[in-house]
mmCIF file of C-alpha atoms in Angstrom:
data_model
loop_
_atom_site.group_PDB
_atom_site.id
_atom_site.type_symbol
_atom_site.label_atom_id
_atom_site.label_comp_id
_atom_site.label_asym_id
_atom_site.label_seq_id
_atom_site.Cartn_x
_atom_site.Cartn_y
_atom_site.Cartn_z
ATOM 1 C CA UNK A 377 5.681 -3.075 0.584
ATOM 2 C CA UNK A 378 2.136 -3.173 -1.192
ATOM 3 C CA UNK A 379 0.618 0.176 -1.685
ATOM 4 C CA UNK A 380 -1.373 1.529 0.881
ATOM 5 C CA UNK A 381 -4.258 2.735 -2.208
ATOM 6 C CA UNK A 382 -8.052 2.587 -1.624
ATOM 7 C CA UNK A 383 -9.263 -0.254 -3.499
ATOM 8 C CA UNK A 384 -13.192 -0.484 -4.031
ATOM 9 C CA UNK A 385 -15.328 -3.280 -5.774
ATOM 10 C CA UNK A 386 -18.014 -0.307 -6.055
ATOM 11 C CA UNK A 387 -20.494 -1.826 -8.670
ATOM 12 C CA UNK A 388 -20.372 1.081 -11.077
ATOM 13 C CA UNK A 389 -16.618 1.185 -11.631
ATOM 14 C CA UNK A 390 -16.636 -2.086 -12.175
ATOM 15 C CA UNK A 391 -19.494 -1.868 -15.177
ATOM 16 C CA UNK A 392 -17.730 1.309 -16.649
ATOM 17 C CA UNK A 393 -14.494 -1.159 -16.620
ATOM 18 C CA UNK A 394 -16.537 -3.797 -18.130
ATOM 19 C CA UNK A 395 -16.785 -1.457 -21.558
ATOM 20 C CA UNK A 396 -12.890 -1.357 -22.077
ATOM 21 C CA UNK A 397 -10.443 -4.057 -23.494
ATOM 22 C CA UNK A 398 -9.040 -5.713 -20.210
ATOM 23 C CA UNK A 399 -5.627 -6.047 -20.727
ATOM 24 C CA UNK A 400 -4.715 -3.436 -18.282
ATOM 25 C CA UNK A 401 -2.032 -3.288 -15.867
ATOM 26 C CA UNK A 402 -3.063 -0.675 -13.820
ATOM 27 C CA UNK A 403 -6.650 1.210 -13.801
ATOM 28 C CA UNK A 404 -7.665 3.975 -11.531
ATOM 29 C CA UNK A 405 -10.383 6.227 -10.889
ATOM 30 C CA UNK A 406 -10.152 9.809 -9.432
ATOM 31 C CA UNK A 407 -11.484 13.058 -9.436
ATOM 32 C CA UNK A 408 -14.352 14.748 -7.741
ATOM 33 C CA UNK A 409 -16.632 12.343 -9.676
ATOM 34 C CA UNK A 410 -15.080 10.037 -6.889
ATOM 35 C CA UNK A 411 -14.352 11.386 -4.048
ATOM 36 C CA UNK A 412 -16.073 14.157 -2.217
ATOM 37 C CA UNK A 413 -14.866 17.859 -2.494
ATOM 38 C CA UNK A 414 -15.547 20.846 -0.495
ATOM 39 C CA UNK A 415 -18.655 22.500 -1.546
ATOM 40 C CA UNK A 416 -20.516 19.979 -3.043
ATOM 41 C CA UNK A 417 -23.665 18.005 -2.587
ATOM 42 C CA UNK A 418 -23.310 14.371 -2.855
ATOM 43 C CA UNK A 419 -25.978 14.671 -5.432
ATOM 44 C CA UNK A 420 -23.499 16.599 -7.363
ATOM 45 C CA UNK A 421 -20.702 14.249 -6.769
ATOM 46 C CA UNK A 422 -23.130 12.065 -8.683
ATOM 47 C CA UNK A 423 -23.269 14.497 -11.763
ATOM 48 C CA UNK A 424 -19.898 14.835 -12.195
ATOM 49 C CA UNK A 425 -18.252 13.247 -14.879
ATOM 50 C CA UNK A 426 -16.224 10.097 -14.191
ATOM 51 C CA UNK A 427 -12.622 10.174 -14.553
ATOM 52 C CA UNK A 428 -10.331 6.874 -15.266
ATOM 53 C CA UNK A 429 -7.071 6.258 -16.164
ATOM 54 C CA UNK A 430 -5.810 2.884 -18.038
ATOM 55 C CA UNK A 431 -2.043 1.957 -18.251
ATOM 56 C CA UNK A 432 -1.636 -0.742 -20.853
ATOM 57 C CA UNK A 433 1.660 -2.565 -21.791
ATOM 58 C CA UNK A 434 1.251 -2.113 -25.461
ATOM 59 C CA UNK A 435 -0.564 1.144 -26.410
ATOM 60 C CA UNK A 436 -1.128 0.042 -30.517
ATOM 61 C CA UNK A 437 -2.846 -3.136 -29.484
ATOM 62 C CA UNK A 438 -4.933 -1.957 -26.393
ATOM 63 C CA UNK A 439 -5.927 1.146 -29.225
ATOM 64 C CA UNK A 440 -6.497 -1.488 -31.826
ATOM 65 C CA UNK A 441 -8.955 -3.407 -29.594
ATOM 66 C CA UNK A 442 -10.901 -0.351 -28.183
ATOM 67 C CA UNK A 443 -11.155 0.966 -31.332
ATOM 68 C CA UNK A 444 -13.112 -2.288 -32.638
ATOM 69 C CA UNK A 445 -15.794 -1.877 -29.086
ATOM 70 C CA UNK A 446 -15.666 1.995 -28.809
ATOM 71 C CA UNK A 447 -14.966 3.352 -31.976
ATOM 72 C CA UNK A 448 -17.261 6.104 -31.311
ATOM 73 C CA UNK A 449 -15.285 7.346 -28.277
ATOM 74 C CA UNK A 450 -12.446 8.516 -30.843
ATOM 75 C CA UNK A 451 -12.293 12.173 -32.464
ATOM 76 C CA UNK A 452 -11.555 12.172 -35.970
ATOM 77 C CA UNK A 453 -8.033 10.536 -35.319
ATOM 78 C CA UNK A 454 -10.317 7.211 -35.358
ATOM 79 C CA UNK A 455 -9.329 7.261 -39.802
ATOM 80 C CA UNK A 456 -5.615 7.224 -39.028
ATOM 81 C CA UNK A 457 -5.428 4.337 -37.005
ATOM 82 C CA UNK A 458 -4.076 2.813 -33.932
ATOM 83 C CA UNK A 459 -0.358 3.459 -35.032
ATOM 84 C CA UNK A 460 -0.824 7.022 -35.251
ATOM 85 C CA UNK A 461 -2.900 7.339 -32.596
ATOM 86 C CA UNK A 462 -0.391 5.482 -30.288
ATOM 87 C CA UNK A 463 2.004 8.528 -31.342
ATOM 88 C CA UNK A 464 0.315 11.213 -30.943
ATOM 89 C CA UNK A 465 -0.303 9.325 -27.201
ATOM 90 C CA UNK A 466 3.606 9.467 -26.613
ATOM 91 C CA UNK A 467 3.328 13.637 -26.602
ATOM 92 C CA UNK A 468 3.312 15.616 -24.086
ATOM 93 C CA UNK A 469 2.265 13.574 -20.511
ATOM 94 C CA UNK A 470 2.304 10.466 -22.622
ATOM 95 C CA UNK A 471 -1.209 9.762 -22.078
ATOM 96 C CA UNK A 472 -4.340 10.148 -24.607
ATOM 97 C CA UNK A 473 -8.113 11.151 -23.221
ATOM 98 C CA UNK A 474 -11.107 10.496 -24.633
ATOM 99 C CA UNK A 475 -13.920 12.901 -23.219
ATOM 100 C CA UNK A 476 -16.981 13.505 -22.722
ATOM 101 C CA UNK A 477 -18.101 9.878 -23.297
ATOM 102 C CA UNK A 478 -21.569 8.620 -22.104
ATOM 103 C CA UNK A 479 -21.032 5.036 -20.780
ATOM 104 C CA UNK A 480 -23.973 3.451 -18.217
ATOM 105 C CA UNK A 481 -25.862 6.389 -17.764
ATOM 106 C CA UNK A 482 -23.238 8.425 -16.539
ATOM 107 C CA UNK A 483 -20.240 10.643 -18.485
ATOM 108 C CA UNK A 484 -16.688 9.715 -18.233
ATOM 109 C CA UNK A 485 -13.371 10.814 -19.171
ATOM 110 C CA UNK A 486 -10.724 7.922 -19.440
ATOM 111 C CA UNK A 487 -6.686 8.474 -20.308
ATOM 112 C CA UNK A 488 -4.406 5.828 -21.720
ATOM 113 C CA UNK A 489 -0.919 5.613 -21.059
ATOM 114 C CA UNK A 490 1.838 2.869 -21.572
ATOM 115 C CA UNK A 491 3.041 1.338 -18.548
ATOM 116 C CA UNK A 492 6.816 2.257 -19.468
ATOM 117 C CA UNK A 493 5.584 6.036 -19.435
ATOM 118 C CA UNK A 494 4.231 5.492 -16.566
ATOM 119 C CA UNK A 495 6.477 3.992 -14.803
ATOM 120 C CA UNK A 496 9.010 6.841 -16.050
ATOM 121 C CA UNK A 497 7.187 9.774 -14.506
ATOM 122 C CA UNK A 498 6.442 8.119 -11.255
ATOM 123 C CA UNK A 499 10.301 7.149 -10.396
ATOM 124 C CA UNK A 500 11.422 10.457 -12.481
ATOM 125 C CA UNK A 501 8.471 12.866 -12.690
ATOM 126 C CA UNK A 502 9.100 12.871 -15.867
ATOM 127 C CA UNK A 503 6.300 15.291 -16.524
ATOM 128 C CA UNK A 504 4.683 14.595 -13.200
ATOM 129 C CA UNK A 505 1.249 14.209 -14.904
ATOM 130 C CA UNK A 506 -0.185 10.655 -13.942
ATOM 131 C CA UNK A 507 1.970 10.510 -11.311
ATOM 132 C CA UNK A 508 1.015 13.423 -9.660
ATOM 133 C CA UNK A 509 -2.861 12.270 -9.861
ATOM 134 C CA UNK A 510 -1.277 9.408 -7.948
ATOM 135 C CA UNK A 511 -0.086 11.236 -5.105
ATOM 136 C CA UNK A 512 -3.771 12.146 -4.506
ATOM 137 C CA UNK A 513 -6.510 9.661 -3.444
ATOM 138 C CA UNK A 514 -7.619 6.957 -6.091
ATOM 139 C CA UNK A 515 -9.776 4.540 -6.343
ATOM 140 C CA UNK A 516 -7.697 1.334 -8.015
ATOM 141 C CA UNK A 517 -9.951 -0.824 -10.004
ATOM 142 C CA UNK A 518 -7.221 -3.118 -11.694
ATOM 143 C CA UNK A 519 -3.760 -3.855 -11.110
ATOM 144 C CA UNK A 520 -1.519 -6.722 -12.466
ATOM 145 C CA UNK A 521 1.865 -8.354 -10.887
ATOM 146 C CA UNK A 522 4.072 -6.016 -12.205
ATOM 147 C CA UNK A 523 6.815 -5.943 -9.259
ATOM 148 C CA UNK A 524 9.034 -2.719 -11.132
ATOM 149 C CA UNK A 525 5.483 -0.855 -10.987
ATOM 150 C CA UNK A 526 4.647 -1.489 -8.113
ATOM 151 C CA UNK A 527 7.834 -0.002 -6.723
ATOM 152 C CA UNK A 528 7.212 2.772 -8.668
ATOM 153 C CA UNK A 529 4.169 3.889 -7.159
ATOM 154 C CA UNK A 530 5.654 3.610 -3.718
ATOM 155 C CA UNK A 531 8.884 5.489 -4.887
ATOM 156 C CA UNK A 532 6.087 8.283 -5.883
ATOM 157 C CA UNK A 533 4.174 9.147 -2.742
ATOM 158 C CA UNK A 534 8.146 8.805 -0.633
ATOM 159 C CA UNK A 535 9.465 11.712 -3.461
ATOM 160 C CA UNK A 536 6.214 13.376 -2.796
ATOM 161 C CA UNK A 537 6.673 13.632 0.969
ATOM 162 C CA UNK A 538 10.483 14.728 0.599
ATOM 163 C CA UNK A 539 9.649 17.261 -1.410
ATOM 164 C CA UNK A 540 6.687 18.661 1.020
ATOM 165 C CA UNK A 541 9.372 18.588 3.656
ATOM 166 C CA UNK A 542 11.559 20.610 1.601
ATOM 167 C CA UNK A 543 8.916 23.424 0.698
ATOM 168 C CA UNK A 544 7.477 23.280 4.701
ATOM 169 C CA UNK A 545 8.364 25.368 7.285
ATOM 170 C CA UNK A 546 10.097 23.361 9.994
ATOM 171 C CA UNK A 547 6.977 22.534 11.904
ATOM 172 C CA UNK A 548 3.358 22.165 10.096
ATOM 173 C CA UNK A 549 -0.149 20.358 10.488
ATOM 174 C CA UNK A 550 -1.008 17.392 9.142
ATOM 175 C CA UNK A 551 -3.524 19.138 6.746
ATOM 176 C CA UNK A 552 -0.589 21.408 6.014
ATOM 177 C CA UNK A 553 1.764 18.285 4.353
ATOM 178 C CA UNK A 554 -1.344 16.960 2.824
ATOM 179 C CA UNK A 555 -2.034 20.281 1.214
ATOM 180 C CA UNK A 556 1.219 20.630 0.060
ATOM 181 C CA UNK A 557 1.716 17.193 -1.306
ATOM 182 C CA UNK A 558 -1.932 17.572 -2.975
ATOM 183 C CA UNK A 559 -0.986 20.632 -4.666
ATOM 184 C CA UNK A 560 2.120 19.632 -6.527
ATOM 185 C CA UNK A 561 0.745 18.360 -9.450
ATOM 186 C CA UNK A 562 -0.585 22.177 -9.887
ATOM 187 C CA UNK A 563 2.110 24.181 -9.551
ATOM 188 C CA UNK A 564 2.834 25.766 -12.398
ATOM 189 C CA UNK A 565 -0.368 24.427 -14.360
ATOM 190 C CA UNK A 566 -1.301 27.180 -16.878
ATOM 191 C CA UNK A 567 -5.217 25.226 -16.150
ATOM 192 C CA UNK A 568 -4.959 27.227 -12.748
ATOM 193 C CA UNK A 569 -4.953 30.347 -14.008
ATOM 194 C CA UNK A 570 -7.464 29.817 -15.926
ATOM 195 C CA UNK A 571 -10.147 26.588 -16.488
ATOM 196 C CA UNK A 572 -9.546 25.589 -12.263
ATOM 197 C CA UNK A 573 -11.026 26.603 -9.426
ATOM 198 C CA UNK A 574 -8.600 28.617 -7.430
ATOM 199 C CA UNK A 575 -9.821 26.759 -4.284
ATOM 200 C CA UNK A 576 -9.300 23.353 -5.785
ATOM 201 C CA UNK A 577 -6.665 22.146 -3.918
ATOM 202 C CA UNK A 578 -8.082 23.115 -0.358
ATOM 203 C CA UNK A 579 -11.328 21.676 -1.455
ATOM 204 C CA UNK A 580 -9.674 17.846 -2.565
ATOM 205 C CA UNK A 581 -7.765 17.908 0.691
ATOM 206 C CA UNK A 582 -10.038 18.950 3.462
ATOM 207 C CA UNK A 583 -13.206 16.733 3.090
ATOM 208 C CA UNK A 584 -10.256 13.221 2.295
ATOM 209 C CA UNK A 585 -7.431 13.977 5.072
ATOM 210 C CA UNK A 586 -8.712 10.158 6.095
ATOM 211 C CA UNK A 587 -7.867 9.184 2.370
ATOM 212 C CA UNK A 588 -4.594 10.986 2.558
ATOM 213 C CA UNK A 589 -3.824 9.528 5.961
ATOM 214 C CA UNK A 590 -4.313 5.821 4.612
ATOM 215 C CA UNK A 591 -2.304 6.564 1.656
ATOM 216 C CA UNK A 592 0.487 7.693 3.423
ATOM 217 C CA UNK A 593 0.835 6.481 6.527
ATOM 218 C CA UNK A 594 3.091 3.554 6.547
ATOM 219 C CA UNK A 595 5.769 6.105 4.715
ATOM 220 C CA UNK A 596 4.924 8.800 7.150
ATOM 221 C CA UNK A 597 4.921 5.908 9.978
ATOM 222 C CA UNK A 598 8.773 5.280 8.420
ATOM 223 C CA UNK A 599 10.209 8.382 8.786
ATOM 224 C CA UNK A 600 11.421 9.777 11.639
ATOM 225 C CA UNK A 601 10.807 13.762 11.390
ATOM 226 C CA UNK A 602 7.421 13.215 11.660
ATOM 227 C CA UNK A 603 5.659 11.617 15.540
ATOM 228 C CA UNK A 604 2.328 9.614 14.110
ATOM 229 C CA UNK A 605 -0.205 9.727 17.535
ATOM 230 C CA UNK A 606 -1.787 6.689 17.126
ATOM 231 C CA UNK A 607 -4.334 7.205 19.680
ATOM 232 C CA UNK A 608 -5.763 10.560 18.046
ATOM 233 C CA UNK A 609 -4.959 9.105 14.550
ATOM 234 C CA UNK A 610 -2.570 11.547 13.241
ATOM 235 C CA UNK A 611 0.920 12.885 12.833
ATOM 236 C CA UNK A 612 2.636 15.548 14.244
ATOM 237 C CA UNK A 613 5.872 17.222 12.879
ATOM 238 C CA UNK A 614 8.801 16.736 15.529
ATOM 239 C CA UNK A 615 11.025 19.476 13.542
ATOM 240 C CA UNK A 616 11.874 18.848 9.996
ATOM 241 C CA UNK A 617 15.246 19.073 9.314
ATOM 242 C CA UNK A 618 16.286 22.286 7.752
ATOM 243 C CA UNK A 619 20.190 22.268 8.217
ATOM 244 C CA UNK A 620 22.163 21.981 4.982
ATOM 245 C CA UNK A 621 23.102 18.445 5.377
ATOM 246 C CA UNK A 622 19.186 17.590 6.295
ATOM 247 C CA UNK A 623 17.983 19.305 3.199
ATOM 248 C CA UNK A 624 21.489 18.055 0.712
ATOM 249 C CA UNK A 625 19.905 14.687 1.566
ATOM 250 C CA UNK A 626 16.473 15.100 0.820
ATOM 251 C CA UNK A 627 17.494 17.064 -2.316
ATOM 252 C CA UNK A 628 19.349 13.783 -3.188
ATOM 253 C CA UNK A 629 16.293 11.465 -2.760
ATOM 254 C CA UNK A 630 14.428 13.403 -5.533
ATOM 255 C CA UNK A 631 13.198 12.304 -8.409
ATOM 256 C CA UNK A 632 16.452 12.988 -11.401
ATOM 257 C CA UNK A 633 13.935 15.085 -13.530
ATOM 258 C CA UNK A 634 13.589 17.460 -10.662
ATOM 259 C CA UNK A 635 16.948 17.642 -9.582
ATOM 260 C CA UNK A 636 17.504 18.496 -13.407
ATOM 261 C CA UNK A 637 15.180 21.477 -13.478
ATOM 262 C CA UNK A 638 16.207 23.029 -9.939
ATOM 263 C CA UNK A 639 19.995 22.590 -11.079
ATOM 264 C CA UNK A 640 19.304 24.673 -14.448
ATOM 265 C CA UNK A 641 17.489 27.850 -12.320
ATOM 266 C CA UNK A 642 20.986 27.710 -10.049
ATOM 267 C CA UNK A 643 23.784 26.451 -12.743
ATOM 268 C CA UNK A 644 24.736 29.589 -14.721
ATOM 269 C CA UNK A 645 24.732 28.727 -18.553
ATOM 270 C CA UNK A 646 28.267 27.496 -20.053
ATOM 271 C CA UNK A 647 29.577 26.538 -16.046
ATOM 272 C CA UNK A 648 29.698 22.656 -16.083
ATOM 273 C CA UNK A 649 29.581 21.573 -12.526
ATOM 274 C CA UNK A 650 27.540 18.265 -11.732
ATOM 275 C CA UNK A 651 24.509 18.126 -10.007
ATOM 276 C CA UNK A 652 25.527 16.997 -6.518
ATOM 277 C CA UNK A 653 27.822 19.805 -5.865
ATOM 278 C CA UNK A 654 24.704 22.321 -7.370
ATOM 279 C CA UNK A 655 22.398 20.437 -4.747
ATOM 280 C CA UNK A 656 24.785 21.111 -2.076
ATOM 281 C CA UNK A 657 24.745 24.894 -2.785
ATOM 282 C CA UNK A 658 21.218 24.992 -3.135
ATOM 283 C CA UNK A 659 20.844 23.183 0.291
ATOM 284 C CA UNK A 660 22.801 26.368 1.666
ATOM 285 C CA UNK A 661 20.537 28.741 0.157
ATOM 286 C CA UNK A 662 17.449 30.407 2.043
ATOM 287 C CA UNK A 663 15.348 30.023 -0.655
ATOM 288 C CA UNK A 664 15.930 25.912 -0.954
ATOM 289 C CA UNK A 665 12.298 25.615 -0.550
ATOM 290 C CA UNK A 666 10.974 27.657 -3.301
ATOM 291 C CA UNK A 667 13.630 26.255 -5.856
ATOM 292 C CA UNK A 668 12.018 23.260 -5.154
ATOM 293 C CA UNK A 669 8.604 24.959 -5.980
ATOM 294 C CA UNK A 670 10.120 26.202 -9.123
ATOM 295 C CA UNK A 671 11.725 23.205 -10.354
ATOM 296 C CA UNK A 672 8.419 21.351 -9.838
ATOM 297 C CA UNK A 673 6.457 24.139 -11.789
ATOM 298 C CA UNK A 674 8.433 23.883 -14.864
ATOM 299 C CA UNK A 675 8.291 20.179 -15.259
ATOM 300 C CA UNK A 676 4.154 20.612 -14.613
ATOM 301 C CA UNK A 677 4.272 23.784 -17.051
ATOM 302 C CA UNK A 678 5.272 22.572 -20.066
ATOM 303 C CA UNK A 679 3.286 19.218 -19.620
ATOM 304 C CA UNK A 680 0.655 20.765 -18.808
ATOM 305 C CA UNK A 681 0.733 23.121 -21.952
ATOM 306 C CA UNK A 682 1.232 20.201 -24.331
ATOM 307 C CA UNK A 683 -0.975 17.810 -23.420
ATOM 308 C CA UNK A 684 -3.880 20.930 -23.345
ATOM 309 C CA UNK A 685 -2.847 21.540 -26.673
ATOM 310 C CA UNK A 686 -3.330 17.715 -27.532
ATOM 311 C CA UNK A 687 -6.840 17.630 -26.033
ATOM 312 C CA UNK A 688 -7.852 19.848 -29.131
ATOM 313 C CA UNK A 689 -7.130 16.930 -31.429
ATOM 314 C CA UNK A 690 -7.763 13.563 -29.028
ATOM 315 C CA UNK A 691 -11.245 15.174 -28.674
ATOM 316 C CA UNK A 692 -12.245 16.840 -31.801
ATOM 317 C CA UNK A 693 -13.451 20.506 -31.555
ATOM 318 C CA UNK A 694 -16.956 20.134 -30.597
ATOM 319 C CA UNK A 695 -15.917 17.807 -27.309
ATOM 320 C CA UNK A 696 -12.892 20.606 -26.420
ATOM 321 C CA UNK A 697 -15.320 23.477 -26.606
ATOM 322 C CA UNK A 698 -17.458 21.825 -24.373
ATOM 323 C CA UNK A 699 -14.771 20.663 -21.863
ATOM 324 C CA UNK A 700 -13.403 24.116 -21.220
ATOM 325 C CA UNK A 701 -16.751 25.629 -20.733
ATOM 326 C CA UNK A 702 -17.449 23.144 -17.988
ATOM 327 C CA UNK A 703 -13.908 23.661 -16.911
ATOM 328 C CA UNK A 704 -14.848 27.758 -17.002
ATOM 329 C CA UNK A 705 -17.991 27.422 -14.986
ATOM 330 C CA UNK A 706 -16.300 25.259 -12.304
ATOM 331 C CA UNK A 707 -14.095 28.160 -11.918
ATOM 332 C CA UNK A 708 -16.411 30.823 -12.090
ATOM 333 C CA UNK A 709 -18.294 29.371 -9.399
ATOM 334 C CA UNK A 710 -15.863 28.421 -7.138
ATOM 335 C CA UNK A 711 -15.164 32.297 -7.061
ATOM 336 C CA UNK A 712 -18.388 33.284 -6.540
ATOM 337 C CA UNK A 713 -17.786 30.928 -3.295
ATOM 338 C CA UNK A 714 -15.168 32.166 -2.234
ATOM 339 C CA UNK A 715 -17.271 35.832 -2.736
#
């Protein structure tokens, strides 16, 4: 099954590409520099800073060869070299940024990542980082033959859906899955509290619910608690199942790293039990759903933290300063919005 992403030959993606070593096996661009959010102009769209992400098979050589084109785009890490800057990398979500870099006339932000690591949090959510910025709409620029990856970013959006299901109420919209499926990747993001707009979610999903809709509709198309109206060109909840053995087996199909974290907030310390018969108890329990919420927060939390904490270093202190100032303003005036 290929995935359903939104693939675009758009001239100025391609040129930003152009600036970057090209052995890349999967590139992506996202963010509200590409896609359209509530509240803003599409002049603005155009002033917003560019966002990419780059997964590269070997992290030391892709480092080695940007560092010989775009030197410049480094912090101060540039003196230690490709090794070291490969390990510092591997911390955290396992991806390094470069900010605030001017590249043809516009600024971009672009993230590396090793294709291992990223094939890890999409099948495991390892830290549910890049993969949750894959659960929303992209833009793919590049993408090799890697068959294991490819699975992987299937396997992604299908654990995204089951674990909507498992936070929704047994009927919902179709704005109300995409919402929840689009907001995963903040829960527990310490970003949101502070440095986000509180809206931001609402605002990704409601102006690209026809992005969302070609991402997942052959998954949505597969699964039978959900009626996809073909003529009116969306779905329609038929009842999700919320019976213990209906939510046991979609607490199964979860990625392992979440079924780790929502075992540990059940499992009292010292009692061994494994995790299937914990899953079955927690498919018993009322509050199945909001496990599920707090499982997912804690993986986001602490990568989240760390790789914030990285950004002070992979950009220098000049670039971070500026960063979470435009961060602040976002935020500031999406509540004056909202006011």
């Amino acid at each position: 099954m290929a995935l359903p992403v939104l693939s675009s030959s758009a001239v100025k993606f391609r040129r930003v590409l152009a600036h970057f070593p090209q052995e890349l096996s999967l590139a992506f661009a996202y963010g509200s520099g590409v896609f359209r959010q509530a509240g803003a102009s599409a002049e603005h769209g155009e002033a917003n800073m560019l966002d990419f992400v780059f997964a590269v098979d070997d992290a030391s050589t892709w480092h080695t060869m940007n560092l010989s084109k775009n030197r410049s785009h480094y912090s101060f890490l540039k003196y230690f070299g490709p090794k070291n800057i490969s390990t510092i990398q591997s911390y955290g979500a396992g991806i390094y940024y470069n900010t605030l870099v001017p590249c043809n006339g516009r600024v971009i932000k672009y993230g590396v990542i090793s294709t291992d690591a990223l094939i890890e949090d999409l099948f495991h959510w390892k830290t549910l980082y890049v993969a949750g910025r894959l659960q929303k709409p992209v833009k793919i620029l590049a993408q090799n033959e890697n068959s294991r990856l490819q699975a992987a970013l299937v396997s992604n959006l299908k654990s995204a859906v089951t674990a909507a299901f498992l936070m929704l109420p047994e009927s919902f919209s179709e704005e109300d899955l995409y919402m929840q499926i689009a907001g995963l990747s903040y829960s527990g993001d310490f970003r949101m509290i502070i440095g986000e707009d509180k809206s931001k979610v609402q605002n990704i999903v409601k102006p690209n619910v026809a992005h969302f809709q070609k991402l997942y509709s052959s998954i949505l198309q597969d699964c039978p608690q959900v009626v996809f109206k073909h003529q009116l060109g969306r779905l329609e909840a038929s009842g999700i199942d919320k019976s213990p053995e209906g939510q046991f087996a979609q607490l199964m199909a979860l990625p392992k790293t979440l079924q780790q974290k929502i075992t540990a907030l059940v499992n009292p310390p010292g009692k061994n039990r494994d995790v299937e018969e914990i899953l079955l108890q927690v498919a018993h329990d009322p509050d199945c759903g909001f496990l599920v919420h707090q499982g997912i927060s804690g993986i986001v939390r602490s990568s989240s933290i760390v790789q914030s904490a990285k950004t002070i270093l992979t950009a220098g202190a000049k670039k971070s300063v500026a960063y979470s100032l435009k961060k602040l303003y976002k935020m500031a005036k999406g509540g004056l919005k909202k006011t």
